[in-house]
PDB file of C-alpha atoms in Angstrom:
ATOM      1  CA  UNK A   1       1.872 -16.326  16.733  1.00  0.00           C
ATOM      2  CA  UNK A   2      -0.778 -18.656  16.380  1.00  0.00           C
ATOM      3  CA  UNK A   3       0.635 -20.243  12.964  1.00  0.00           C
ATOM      4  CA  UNK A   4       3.868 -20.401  15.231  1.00  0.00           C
ATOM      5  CA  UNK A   5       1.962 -21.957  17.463  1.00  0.00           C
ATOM      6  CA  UNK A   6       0.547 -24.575  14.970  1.00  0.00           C
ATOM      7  CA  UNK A   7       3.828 -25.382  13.313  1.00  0.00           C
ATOM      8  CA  UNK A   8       5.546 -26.613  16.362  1.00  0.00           C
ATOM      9  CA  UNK A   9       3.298 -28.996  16.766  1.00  0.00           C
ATOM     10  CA  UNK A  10       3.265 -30.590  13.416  1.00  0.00           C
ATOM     11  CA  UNK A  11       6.920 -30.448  13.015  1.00  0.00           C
ATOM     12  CA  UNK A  12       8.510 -30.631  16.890  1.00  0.00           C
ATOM     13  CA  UNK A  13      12.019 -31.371  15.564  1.00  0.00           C
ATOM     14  CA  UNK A  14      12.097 -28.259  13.057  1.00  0.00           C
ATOM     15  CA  UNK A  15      13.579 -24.962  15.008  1.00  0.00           C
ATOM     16  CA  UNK A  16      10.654 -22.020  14.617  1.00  0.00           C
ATOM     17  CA  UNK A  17      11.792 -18.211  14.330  1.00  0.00           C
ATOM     18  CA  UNK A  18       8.993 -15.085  14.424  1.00  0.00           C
ATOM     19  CA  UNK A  19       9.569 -12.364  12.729  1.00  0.00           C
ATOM     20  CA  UNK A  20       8.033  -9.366  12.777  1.00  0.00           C
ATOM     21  CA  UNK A  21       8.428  -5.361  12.778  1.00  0.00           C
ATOM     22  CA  UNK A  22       8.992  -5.779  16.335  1.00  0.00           C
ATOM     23  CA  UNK A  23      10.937  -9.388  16.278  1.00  0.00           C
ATOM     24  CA  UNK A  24      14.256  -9.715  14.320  1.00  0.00           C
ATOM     25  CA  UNK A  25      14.926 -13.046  14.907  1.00  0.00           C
ATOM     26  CA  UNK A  26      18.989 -13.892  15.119  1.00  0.00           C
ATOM     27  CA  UNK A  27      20.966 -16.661  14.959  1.00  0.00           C
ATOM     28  CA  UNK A  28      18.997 -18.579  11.882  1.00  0.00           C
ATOM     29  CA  UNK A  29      20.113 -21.679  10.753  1.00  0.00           C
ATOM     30  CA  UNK A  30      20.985 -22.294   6.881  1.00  0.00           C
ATOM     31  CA  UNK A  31      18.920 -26.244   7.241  1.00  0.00           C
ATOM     32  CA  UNK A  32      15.944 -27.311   9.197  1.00  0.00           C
ATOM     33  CA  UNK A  33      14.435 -23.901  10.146  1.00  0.00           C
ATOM     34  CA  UNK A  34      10.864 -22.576   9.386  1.00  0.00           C
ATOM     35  CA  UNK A  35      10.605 -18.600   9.710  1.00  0.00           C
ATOM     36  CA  UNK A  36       7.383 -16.832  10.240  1.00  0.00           C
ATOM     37  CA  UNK A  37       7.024 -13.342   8.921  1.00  0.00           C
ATOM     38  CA  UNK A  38       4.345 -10.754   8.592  1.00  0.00           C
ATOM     39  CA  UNK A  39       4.508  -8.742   5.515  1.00  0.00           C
ATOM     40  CA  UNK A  40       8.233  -7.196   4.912  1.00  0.00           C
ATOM     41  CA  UNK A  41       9.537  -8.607   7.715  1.00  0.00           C
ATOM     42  CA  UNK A  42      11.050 -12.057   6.948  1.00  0.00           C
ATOM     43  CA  UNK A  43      15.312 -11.809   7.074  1.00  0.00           C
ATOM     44  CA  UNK A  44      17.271 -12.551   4.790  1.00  0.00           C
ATOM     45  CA  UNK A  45      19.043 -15.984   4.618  1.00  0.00           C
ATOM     46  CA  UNK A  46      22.544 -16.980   3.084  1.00  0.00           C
ATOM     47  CA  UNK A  47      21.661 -18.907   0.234  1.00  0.00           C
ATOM     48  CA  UNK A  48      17.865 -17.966   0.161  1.00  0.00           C
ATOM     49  CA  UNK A  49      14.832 -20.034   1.367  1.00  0.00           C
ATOM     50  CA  UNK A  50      14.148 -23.455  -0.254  1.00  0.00           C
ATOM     51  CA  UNK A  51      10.749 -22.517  -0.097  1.00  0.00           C
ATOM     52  CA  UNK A  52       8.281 -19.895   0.922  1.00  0.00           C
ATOM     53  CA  UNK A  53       4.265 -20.509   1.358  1.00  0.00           C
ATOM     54  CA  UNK A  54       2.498 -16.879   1.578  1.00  0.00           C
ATOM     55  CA  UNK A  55      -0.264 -17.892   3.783  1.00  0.00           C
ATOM     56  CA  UNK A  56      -4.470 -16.639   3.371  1.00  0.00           C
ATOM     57  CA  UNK A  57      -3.959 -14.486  -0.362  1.00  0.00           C
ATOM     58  CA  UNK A  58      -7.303 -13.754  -0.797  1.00  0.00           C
ATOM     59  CA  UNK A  59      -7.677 -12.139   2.455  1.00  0.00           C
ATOM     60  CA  UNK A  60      -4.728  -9.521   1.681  1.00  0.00           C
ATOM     61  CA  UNK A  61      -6.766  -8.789  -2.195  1.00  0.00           C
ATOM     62  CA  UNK A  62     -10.049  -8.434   0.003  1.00  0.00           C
ATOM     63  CA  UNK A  63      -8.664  -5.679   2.087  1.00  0.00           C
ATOM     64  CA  UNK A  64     -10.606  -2.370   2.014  1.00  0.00           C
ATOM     65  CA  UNK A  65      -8.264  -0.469  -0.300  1.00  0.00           C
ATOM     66  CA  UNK A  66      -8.273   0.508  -3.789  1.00  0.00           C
ATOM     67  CA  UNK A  67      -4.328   0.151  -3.660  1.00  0.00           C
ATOM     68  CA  UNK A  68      -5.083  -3.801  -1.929  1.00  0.00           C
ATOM     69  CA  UNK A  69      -3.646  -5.820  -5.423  1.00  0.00           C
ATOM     70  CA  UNK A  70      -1.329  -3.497  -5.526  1.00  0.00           C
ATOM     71  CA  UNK A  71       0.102  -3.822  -2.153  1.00  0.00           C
ATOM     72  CA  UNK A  72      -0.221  -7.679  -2.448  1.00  0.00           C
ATOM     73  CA  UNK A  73       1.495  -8.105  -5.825  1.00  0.00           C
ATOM     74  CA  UNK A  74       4.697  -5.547  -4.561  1.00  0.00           C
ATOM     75  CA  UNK A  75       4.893  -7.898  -1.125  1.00  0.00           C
ATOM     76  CA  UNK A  76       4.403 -10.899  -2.859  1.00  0.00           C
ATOM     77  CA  UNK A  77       6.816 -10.211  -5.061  1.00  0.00           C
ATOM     78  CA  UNK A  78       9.524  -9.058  -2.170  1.00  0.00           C
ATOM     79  CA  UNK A  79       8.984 -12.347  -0.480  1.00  0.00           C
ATOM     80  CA  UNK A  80       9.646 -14.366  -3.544  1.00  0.00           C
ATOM     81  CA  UNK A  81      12.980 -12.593  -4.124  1.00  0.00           C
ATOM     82  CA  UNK A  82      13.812 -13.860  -0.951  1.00  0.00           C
ATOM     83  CA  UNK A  83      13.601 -17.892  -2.048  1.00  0.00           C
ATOM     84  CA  UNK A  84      16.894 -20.070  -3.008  1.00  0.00           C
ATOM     85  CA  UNK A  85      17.568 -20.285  -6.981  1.00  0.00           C
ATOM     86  CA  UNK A  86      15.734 -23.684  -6.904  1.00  0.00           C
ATOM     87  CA  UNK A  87      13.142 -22.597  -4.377  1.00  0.00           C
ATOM     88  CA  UNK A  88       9.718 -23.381  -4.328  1.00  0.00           C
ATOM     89  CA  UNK A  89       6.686 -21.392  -3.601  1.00  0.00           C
ATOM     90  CA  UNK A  90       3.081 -21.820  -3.067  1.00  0.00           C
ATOM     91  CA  UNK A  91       0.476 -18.654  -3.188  1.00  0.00           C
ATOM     92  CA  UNK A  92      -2.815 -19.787  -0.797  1.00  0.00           C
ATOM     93  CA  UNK A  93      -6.038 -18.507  -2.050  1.00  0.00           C
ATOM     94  CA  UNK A  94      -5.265 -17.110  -5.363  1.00  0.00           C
ATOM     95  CA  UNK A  95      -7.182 -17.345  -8.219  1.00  0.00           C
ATOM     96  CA  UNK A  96      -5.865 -19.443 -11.600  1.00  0.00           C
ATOM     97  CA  UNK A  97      -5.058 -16.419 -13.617  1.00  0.00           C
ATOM     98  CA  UNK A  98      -3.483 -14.582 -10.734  1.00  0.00           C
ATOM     99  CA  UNK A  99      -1.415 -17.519  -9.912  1.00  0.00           C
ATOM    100  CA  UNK A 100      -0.302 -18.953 -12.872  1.00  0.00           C
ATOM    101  CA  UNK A 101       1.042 -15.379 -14.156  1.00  0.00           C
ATOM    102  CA  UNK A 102       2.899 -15.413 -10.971  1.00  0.00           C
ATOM    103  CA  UNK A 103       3.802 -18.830 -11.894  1.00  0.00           C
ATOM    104  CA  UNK A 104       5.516 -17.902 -15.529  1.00  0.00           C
ATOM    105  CA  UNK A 105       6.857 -14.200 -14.194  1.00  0.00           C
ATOM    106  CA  UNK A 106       4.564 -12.381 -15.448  1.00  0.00           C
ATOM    107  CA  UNK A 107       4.863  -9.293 -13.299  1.00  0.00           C
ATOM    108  CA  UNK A 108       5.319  -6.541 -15.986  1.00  0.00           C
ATOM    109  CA  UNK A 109       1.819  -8.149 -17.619  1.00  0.00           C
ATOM    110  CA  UNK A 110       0.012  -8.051 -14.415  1.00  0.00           C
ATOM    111  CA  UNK A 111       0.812  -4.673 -13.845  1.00  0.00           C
ATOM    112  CA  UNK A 112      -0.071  -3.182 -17.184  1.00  0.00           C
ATOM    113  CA  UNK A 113      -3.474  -5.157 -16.583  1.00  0.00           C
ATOM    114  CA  UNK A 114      -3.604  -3.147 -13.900  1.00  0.00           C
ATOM    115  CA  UNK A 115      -2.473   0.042 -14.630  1.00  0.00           C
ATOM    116  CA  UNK A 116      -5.072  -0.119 -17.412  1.00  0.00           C
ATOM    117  CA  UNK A 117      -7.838  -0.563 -15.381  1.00  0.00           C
ATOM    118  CA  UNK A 118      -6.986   1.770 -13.106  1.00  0.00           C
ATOM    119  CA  UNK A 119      -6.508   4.201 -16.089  1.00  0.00           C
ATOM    120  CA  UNK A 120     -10.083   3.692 -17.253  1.00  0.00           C
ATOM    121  CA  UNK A 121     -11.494   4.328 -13.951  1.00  0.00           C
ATOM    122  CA  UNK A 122      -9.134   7.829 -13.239  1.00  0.00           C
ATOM    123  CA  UNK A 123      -7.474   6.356 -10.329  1.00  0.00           C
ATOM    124  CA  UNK A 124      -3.947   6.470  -8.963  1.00  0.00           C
ATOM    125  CA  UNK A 125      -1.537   5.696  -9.912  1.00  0.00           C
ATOM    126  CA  UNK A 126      -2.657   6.343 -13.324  1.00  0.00           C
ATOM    127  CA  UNK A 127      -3.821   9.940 -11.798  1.00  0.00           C
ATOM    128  CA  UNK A 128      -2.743  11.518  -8.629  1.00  0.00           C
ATOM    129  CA  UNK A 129      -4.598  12.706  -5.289  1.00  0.00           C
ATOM    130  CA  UNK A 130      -4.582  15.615  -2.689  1.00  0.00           C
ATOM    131  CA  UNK A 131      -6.400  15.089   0.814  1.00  0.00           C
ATOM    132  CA  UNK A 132      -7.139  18.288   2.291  1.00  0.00           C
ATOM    133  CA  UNK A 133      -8.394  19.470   4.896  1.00  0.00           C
ATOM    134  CA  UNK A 134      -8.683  22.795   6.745  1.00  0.00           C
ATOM    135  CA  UNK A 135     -11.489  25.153   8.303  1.00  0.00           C
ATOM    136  CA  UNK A 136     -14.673  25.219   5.820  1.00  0.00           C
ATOM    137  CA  UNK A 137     -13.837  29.038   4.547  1.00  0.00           C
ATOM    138  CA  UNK A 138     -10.430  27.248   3.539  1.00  0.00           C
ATOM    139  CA  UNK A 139     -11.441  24.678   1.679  1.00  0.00           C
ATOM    140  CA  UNK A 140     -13.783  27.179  -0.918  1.00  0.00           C
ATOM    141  CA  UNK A 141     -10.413  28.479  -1.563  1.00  0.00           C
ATOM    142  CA  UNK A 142      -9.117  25.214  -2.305  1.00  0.00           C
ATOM    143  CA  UNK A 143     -11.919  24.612  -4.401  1.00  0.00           C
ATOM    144  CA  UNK A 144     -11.245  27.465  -6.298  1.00  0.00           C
ATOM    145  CA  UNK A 145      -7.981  26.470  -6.641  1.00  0.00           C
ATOM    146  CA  UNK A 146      -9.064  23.082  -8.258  1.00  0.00           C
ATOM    147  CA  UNK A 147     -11.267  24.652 -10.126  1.00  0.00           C
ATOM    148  CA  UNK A 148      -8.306  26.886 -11.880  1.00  0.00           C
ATOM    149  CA  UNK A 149      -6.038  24.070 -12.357  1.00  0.00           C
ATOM    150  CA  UNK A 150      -8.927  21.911 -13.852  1.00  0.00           C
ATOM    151  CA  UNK A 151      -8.881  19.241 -10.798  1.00  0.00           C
ATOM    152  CA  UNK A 152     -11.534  16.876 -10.234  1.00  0.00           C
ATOM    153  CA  UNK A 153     -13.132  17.208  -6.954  1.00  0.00           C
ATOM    154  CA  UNK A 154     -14.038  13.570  -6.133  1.00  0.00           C
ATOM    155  CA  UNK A 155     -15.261  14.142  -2.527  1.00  0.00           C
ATOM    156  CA  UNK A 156     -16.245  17.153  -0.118  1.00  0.00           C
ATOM    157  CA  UNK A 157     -16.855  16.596   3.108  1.00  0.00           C
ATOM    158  CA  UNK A 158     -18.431  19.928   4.002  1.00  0.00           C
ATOM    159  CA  UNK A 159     -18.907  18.564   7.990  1.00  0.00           C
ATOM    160  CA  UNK A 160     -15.275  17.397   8.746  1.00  0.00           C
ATOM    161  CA  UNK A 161     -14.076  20.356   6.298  1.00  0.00           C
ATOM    162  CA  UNK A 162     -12.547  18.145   3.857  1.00  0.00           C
ATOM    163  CA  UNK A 163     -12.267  17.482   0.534  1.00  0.00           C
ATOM    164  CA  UNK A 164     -10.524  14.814  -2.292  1.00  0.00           C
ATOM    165  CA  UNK A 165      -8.791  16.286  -5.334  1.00  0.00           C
ATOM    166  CA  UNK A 166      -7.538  14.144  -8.033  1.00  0.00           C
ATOM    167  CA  UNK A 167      -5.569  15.798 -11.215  1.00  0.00           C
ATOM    168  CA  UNK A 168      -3.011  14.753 -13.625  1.00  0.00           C
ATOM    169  CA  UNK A 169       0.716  14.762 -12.947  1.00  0.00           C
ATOM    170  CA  UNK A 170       1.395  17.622 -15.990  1.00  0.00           C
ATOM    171  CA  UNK A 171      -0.746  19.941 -13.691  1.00  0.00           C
ATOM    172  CA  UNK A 172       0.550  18.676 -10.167  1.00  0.00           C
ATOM    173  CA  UNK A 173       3.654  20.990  -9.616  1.00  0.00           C
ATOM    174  CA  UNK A 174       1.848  23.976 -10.253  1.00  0.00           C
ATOM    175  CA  UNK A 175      -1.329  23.065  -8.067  1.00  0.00           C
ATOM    176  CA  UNK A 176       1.153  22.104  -5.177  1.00  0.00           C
ATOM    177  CA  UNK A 177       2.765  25.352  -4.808  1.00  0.00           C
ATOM    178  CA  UNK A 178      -1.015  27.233  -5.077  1.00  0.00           C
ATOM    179  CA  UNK A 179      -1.593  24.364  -2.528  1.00  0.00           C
ATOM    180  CA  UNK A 180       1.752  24.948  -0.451  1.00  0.00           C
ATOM    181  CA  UNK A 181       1.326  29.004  -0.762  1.00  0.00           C
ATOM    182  CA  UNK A 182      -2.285  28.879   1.185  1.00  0.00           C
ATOM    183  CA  UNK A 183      -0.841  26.604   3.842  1.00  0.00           C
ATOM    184  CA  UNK A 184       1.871  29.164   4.414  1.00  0.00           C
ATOM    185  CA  UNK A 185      -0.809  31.485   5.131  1.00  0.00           C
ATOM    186  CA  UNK A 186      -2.995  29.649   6.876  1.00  0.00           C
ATOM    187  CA  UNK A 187      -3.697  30.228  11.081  1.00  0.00           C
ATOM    188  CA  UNK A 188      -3.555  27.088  13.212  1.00  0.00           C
ATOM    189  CA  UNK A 189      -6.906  25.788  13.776  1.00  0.00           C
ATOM    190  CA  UNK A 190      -8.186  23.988  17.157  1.00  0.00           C
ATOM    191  CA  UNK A 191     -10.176  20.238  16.666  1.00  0.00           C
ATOM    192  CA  UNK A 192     -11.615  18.368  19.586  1.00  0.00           C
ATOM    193  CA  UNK A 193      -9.166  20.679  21.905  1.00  0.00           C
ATOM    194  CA  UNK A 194      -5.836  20.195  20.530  1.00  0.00           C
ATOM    195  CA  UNK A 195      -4.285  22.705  17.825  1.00  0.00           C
ATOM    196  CA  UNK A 196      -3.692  21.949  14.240  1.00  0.00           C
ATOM    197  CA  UNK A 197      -2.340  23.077  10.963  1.00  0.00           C
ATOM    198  CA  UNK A 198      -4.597  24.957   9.534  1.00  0.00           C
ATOM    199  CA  UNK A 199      -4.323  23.438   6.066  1.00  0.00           C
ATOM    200  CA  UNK A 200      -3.420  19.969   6.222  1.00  0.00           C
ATOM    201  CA  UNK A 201      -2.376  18.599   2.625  1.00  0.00           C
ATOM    202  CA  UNK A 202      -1.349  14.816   1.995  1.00  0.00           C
ATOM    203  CA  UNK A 203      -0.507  13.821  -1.763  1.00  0.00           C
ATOM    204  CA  UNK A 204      -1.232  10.392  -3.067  1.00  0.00           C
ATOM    205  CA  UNK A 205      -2.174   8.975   0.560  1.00  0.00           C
ATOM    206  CA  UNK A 206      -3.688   5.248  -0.508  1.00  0.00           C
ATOM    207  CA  UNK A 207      -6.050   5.852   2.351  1.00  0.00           C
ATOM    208  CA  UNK A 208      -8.139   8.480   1.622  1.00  0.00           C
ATOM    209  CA  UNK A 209      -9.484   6.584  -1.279  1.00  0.00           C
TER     210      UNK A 209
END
């Protein structure tokens, strides 16, 4: 709102939409409009943009998040494929290499950059992840669990009754149905007064890294 804000000033003549998850602009003009969009959120136009400026890109790549390139590159990207065959575009607070491989289409290279890295360090995507969490007597079963299926415990949280599994995807389907048949047994637990499932499971949630 406040780059809204600060756009109208500098160009009073210009029409200004908002968009966000909650504002769908209508009624958008092929010439002479400026749209401002969070991530995902900008409409499409006939024709495409002329141009596109993705405002403050080394805030997004600071985010606290293992998965924050990743999320910036796949938005990036979606806004891009938004722009006019001739468009023009401008990435604000990127680096050179990040930037000019954006410059020449370089997607696929950045990725496999990535992917590598991530490899090396046994992170998703490159692995995948379980967040559990359940009454403490629960998760020694899980642990057990891991421990048959040969999956790397990368965090317990023995207070909140928690823990962080990673494993490959050749052993996932058969650690999700051990996974899926002790949820089916599981009793509904109670936490800070209001009644839960007693084995909570989320797969490769970005967020509990």
């Amino acid at each position: 709102t406040r780059t809204v804000s600060e756009l109208g000033k500098v160009f009073p003549q210009v029409a200004i939409a908002e968009a966000t998850s909650e504002k769908k602009p209508s009624g958008l003009k092929a010439k002479n409009q400026i749209v401002v969009a969070t991530p995902g959120a900008a409409p499409k136009v006939k024709g495409g943009y002329a141009a596109l400026l993705i405002l403050d890109c080394d805030i997004w790549l600071s985010r606290q998040s293992l998965a924050a390139e990743q999320l910036a590159f796949r938005d990036w990207t979606g806004a891009l494929e938004l722009l006019a065959s001739d468009g023009r575009a401008v990435l604000s607070g990127v680096d050179a290499e990040i930037g000019q491989a954006f410059a020449m289409q370089q997607h696929r290279q950045l990725a496999k950059s990535h992917l590598t890295e991530l490899r090396s360090l046994g992170l998703p995507p490159a692995v995948r992840i379980a967040s559990i969490e359940s009454t403490p007597e629960q998760i020694e079963q899980v642990l057990e669990i891991a421990k048959g299926s040969k999956a790397k415990v990368l965090n317990v949280d023995a207070g909140a009754a928690k823990v962080l599994l990673s494993f490959s995807y050749q052993s996932a389907a058969a650690l999700s149905k051990e996974l899926r048949a002790l949820a089916l047994k599981s009793s509904a637990r109670m936490q800070g007064g209001t009644k839960r499932r007693g084995l909570r499971v989320v797969m490769d949630d970005p967020d509990a890294l």
